């Protein structure tokens, strides 16, 4: 049985995910935002690969029940109701709503993860619950693929660090787990930082968010185990 990490979705080939459990991670910020929205009562999140696709998907839904959300260069997309900040996903804003979300790296990674079973969505904010759920997959002798969204088609340290901590947690007590090289590198990376906060703050994504006055999102994302939900992506929507 194997645990494979992909540092970006680029290396995924058709058929790589069939019959395997999948976890998608985009700590800054898409999966943190998805987890927060669902924990705060959103009905569903529909990830879109592009902003145009988000508009098209939203137009097929009941107008009152849908919110368009997303970012480009970390800032809200013009004409959309919300950006991609987890701090915007308050119960007052999202309860009962379906959110159609388009982000630069995170939602394309989610779309690319279709085909896994189950496809779980995670971040430090739901880390304990995510680890327990992913552990069940591996303890059931099923392969697990951890897909990091990365950043602009490149490695992102906060996603890789989270993947490493997840690999360590998931394989605990399970015999004969084979790791790919990326999974082993991710585990090694966990020794570089003492805390979630340190790992997230040392990322390029955190610097970009600070540049546009969204540095508080980094502190939000670094507070582990805020939520006990583990969103599941199936049939084109995350619930
Ligand atoms: C993304 O999906 O690219 C991100 O989460 C970027 C961001 O929100 O700043």
Tab-separated table of C-alpha atoms in Angstrom, residues 2-233:
chain	number	residue	atom	x	y	z
A	2	UNK	CA	1.280	3.442	-0.957
A	3	UNK	CA	1.104	7.058	0.089
A	4	UNK	CA	2.074	9.369	-2.768
A	5	UNK	CA	2.490	13.135	-2.459
A	6	UNK	CA	2.292	15.415	-5.486
A	7	UNK	CA	3.792	18.868	-4.813
A	8	UNK	CA	1.603	20.279	-7.612
A	9	UNK	CA	-1.225	18.658	-9.584
A	10	UNK	CA	0.889	18.924	-12.766
A	11	UNK	CA	2.375	15.439	-12.488
A	12	UNK	CA	-0.999	13.728	-12.193
A	13	UNK	CA	-1.824	11.491	-15.111
A	14	UNK	CA	-5.272	10.228	-16.109
A	15	UNK	CA	-6.012	7.104	-14.137
A	16	UNK	CA	-3.602	7.953	-11.280
A	17	UNK	CA	-6.460	8.438	-8.849
A	18	UNK	CA	-8.901	5.648	-9.707
A	19	UNK	CA	-9.653	3.526	-6.652
A	20	UNK	CA	-7.384	5.580	-4.387
A	21	UNK	CA	-8.195	7.954	-1.553
A	22	UNK	CA	-7.182	11.553	-2.201
A	23	UNK	CA	-6.519	14.582	0.004
A	24	UNK	CA	-6.284	18.064	-1.544
A	25	UNK	CA	-4.323	20.757	0.317
A	26	UNK	CA	-4.076	24.488	-0.431
A	27	UNK	CA	-3.349	26.039	2.945
A	28	UNK	CA	-3.042	29.640	1.693
A	29	UNK	CA	-5.860	29.794	1.122
A	30	UNK	CA	-8.377	27.806	-0.898
A	31	UNK	CA	-8.809	24.668	1.205
A	32	UNK	CA	-8.698	26.687	4.446
A	33	UNK	CA	-11.527	28.753	2.971
A	34	UNK	CA	-13.546	25.701	1.860
A	35	UNK	CA	-13.262	24.056	5.292
A	36	UNK	CA	-14.251	27.302	7.035
A	37	UNK	CA	-17.249	27.916	4.767
A	38	UNK	CA	-18.635	24.412	5.306
A	39	UNK	CA	-17.956	24.468	9.053
A	40	UNK	CA	-19.873	27.746	9.206
A	41	UNK	CA	-22.954	26.303	7.530
A	42	UNK	CA	-22.496	26.678	3.764
A	43	UNK	CA	-24.606	24.093	1.934
A	44	UNK	CA	-21.883	23.236	-0.588
A	45	UNK	CA	-18.806	24.616	-2.319
A	46	UNK	CA	-18.469	24.091	-6.064
A	47	UNK	CA	-14.861	24.528	-7.238
A	48	UNK	CA	-14.367	26.025	-10.684
A	49	UNK	CA	-11.211	25.797	-12.768
A	50	UNK	CA	-11.614	29.382	-14.042
A	51	UNK	CA	-13.605	32.496	-13.167
A	52	UNK	CA	-15.589	32.114	-16.410
A	53	UNK	CA	-16.535	28.591	-15.428
A	54	UNK	CA	-17.592	29.858	-11.976
A	55	UNK	CA	-19.957	32.387	-13.559
A	56	UNK	CA	-21.411	29.685	-15.827
A	57	UNK	CA	-21.889	27.207	-12.953
A	58	UNK	CA	-23.499	29.881	-10.748
A	59	UNK	CA	-25.929	30.873	-13.516
A	60	UNK	CA	-27.415	27.341	-13.405
A	61	UNK	CA	-28.230	27.665	-9.692
A	62	UNK	CA	-31.014	29.429	-7.797
A	63	UNK	CA	-29.857	33.065	-7.606
A	64	UNK	CA	-30.796	33.648	-3.959
A	65	UNK	CA	-28.897	30.605	-2.734
A	66	UNK	CA	-25.575	31.118	-4.499
A	67	UNK	CA	-22.486	33.218	-3.791
A	68	UNK	CA	-19.674	33.691	-6.290
A	69	UNK	CA	-16.274	33.779	-4.604
A	70	UNK	CA	-12.690	33.814	-5.770
A	71	UNK	CA	-9.399	35.584	-6.208
A	72	UNK	CA	-6.813	36.629	-8.729
A	73	UNK	CA	-3.436	37.641	-7.266
A	74	UNK	CA	-5.127	37.142	-3.866
A	75	UNK	CA	-7.693	39.899	-4.494
A	76	UNK	CA	-11.442	39.480	-4.978
A	77	UNK	CA	-12.468	38.976	-8.603
A	78	UNK	CA	-14.394	41.962	-9.913
A	79	UNK	CA	-18.146	41.396	-9.781
A	80	UNK	CA	-17.887	38.451	-7.367
A	81	UNK	CA	-19.598	38.651	-3.965
A	82	UNK	CA	-16.621	37.332	-1.983
A	83	UNK	CA	-12.881	36.916	-2.285
A	84	UNK	CA	-10.975	33.859	-1.068
A	85	UNK	CA	-10.448	34.891	2.535
A	86	UNK	CA	-11.513	32.343	5.162
A	87	UNK	CA	-12.388	35.324	7.361
A	88	UNK	CA	-15.152	36.270	4.923
A	89	UNK	CA	-16.834	32.873	5.354
A	90	UNK	CA	-18.794	33.820	8.480
A	91	UNK	CA	-22.004	32.030	9.431
A	92	UNK	CA	-23.957	35.220	8.680
A	93	UNK	CA	-22.598	35.298	5.134
A	94	UNK	CA	-22.476	31.656	4.098
A	95	UNK	CA	-25.073	29.682	6.086
A	96	UNK	CA	-27.381	27.802	3.709
A	97	UNK	CA	-25.572	29.105	0.607
A	98	UNK	CA	-23.852	27.299	-2.217
A	99	UNK	CA	-20.510	28.938	-2.918
A	100	UNK	CA	-19.036	28.722	-6.395
A	101	UNK	CA	-15.315	29.281	-5.887
A	102	UNK	CA	-12.579	30.076	-8.430
A	103	UNK	CA	-8.997	30.507	-7.238
A	104	UNK	CA	-5.616	30.533	-8.948
A	105	UNK	CA	-4.223	27.239	-7.665
A	106	UNK	CA	-6.579	25.615	-5.185
A	107	UNK	CA	-9.753	25.101	-7.165
A	108	UNK	CA	-7.936	23.833	-10.297
A	109	UNK	CA	-6.213	21.297	-7.982
A	110	UNK	CA	-9.598	20.237	-6.622
A	111	UNK	CA	-10.999	19.839	-10.130
A	112	UNK	CA	-7.937	17.732	-11.034
A	113	UNK	CA	-8.582	15.489	-8.002
A	114	UNK	CA	-11.886	14.196	-9.354
A	115	UNK	CA	-11.698	10.447	-9.774
A	116	UNK	CA	-10.346	9.724	-6.297
A	117	UNK	CA	-12.564	7.946	-3.808
A	118	UNK	CA	-12.971	9.550	-1.359
A	119	UNK	CA	-11.620	13.038	-2.181
A	120	UNK	CA	-11.048	14.828	1.153
A	121	UNK	CA	-10.350	18.532	1.580
A	122	UNK	CA	-7.915	19.621	4.243
A	123	UNK	CA	-5.740	22.244	5.866
A	124	UNK	CA	-4.333	22.888	9.339
A	125	UNK	CA	-7.754	24.264	10.390
A	126	UNK	CA	-9.246	20.730	10.234
A	127	UNK	CA	-6.002	18.795	10.568
A	128	UNK	CA	-6.863	16.388	13.393
A	129	UNK	CA	-10.176	15.351	11.826
A	130	UNK	CA	-8.582	15.126	8.380
A	131	UNK	CA	-5.774	12.907	9.675
A	132	UNK	CA	-8.241	10.574	11.370
A	133	UNK	CA	-10.324	10.244	8.193
A	134	UNK	CA	-7.288	9.731	5.930
A	135	UNK	CA	-5.888	7.209	8.430
A	136	UNK	CA	-9.072	5.149	8.012
A	137	UNK	CA	-8.378	4.999	4.279
A	138	UNK	CA	-4.826	3.731	4.770
A	139	UNK	CA	-5.725	1.414	7.671
A	140	UNK	CA	-8.291	-0.111	5.295
A	141	UNK	CA	-5.285	-1.042	3.081
A	142	UNK	CA	-6.154	1.538	0.413
A	143	UNK	CA	-3.623	3.786	-1.367
A	144	UNK	CA	-3.660	7.495	-0.573
A	145	UNK	CA	-2.654	10.372	-2.849
A	146	UNK	CA	-2.004	13.789	-1.273
A	147	UNK	CA	-2.239	16.584	-3.824
A	148	UNK	CA	-0.703	19.942	-2.922
A	149	UNK	CA	-2.085	22.833	-4.952
A	150	UNK	CA	1.306	24.560	-4.978
A	151	UNK	CA	1.697	28.062	-6.264
A	152	UNK	CA	1.714	29.126	-9.908
A	153	UNK	CA	2.550	25.535	-10.941
A	154	UNK	CA	5.441	25.392	-8.448
A	155	UNK	CA	6.238	23.996	-5.034
A	156	UNK	CA	4.598	25.750	-2.057
A	157	UNK	CA	6.256	25.170	1.293
A	158	UNK	CA	3.114	25.497	3.417
A	159	UNK	CA	1.309	22.812	1.398
A	160	UNK	CA	4.321	20.477	1.430
A	161	UNK	CA	4.803	20.941	5.201
A	162	UNK	CA	1.134	20.103	5.796
A	163	UNK	CA	1.428	17.066	3.508
A	164	UNK	CA	4.452	15.885	5.526
A	165	UNK	CA	2.643	16.164	8.842
A	166	UNK	CA	-0.298	14.349	7.288
A	167	UNK	CA	1.874	11.488	5.992
A	168	UNK	CA	3.347	11.069	9.485
A	169	UNK	CA	-0.080	11.047	11.143
A	170	UNK	CA	-1.716	8.781	8.616
A	171	UNK	CA	0.881	6.026	8.602
A	172	UNK	CA	1.094	5.807	12.390
A	173	UNK	CA	0.453	2.218	13.465
A	174	UNK	CA	-0.067	0.984	9.888
A	175	UNK	CA	2.362	-1.688	8.683
A	176	UNK	CA	4.167	-1.734	5.342
A	177	UNK	CA	3.386	1.671	3.910
A	178	UNK	CA	5.447	2.653	0.894
A	179	UNK	CA	6.125	6.382	0.357
A	180	UNK	CA	7.080	8.057	-2.925
A	181	UNK	CA	10.104	10.402	-2.905
A	182	UNK	CA	7.894	13.497	-2.561
A	183	UNK	CA	6.190	12.000	0.500
A	184	UNK	CA	9.595	11.293	2.068
A	185	UNK	CA	10.768	14.842	1.295
A	186	UNK	CA	7.556	16.240	2.803
A	187	UNK	CA	8.166	14.256	5.995
A	188	UNK	CA	11.753	15.570	6.134
A	189	UNK	CA	10.424	19.119	5.756
A	190	UNK	CA	8.375	18.797	8.935
A	191	UNK	CA	11.669	18.963	10.875
A	192	UNK	CA	12.388	22.457	9.528
A	193	UNK	CA	9.662	24.279	11.438
A	194	UNK	CA	8.576	24.067	15.062
A	195	UNK	CA	4.986	25.225	14.546
A	196	UNK	CA	2.295	25.644	11.903
A	197	UNK	CA	2.676	29.390	12.244
A	198	UNK	CA	6.410	29.281	11.551
A	199	UNK	CA	5.911	27.116	8.463
A	200	UNK	CA	3.125	29.252	7.026
A	201	UNK	CA	4.821	32.571	7.768
A	202	UNK	CA	7.946	31.442	5.916
A	203	UNK	CA	6.101	30.941	2.633
A	204	UNK	CA	5.988	33.057	-0.517
A	205	UNK	CA	2.190	32.921	-0.346
A	206	UNK	CA	2.266	34.550	3.103
A	207	UNK	CA	4.466	37.332	1.752
A	208	UNK	CA	2.071	37.922	-1.143
A	209	UNK	CA	-0.884	38.066	1.253
A	210	UNK	CA	0.951	40.519	3.524
A	211	UNK	CA	1.671	42.720	0.494
A	212	UNK	CA	-2.053	43.133	-0.132
A	213	UNK	CA	-2.970	43.581	3.547
A	214	UNK	CA	-4.328	40.057	3.934
A	215	UNK	CA	-1.678	38.897	6.401
A	216	UNK	CA	-4.378	38.101	8.981
A	217	UNK	CA	-5.436	35.198	6.767
A	218	UNK	CA	-2.081	33.562	7.476
A	219	UNK	CA	-2.654	33.715	11.236
A	220	UNK	CA	-6.187	32.373	10.687
A	221	UNK	CA	-4.915	29.465	8.586
A	222	UNK	CA	-2.138	28.639	11.071
A	223	UNK	CA	-4.515	28.009	13.961
A	224	UNK	CA	-4.850	24.249	13.741
A	225	UNK	CA	-7.971	22.234	14.558
A	226	UNK	CA	-10.444	25.077	14.613
A	227	UNK	CA	-12.964	22.774	12.944
A	228	UNK	CA	-13.924	19.115	13.101
A	229	UNK	CA	-15.391	18.847	9.605
A	230	UNK	CA	-13.735	16.942	6.758
A	231	UNK	CA	-15.236	18.163	3.491
A	232	UNK	CA	-15.838	15.538	0.833
A	233	UNK	CA	-15.693	16.289	-2.899
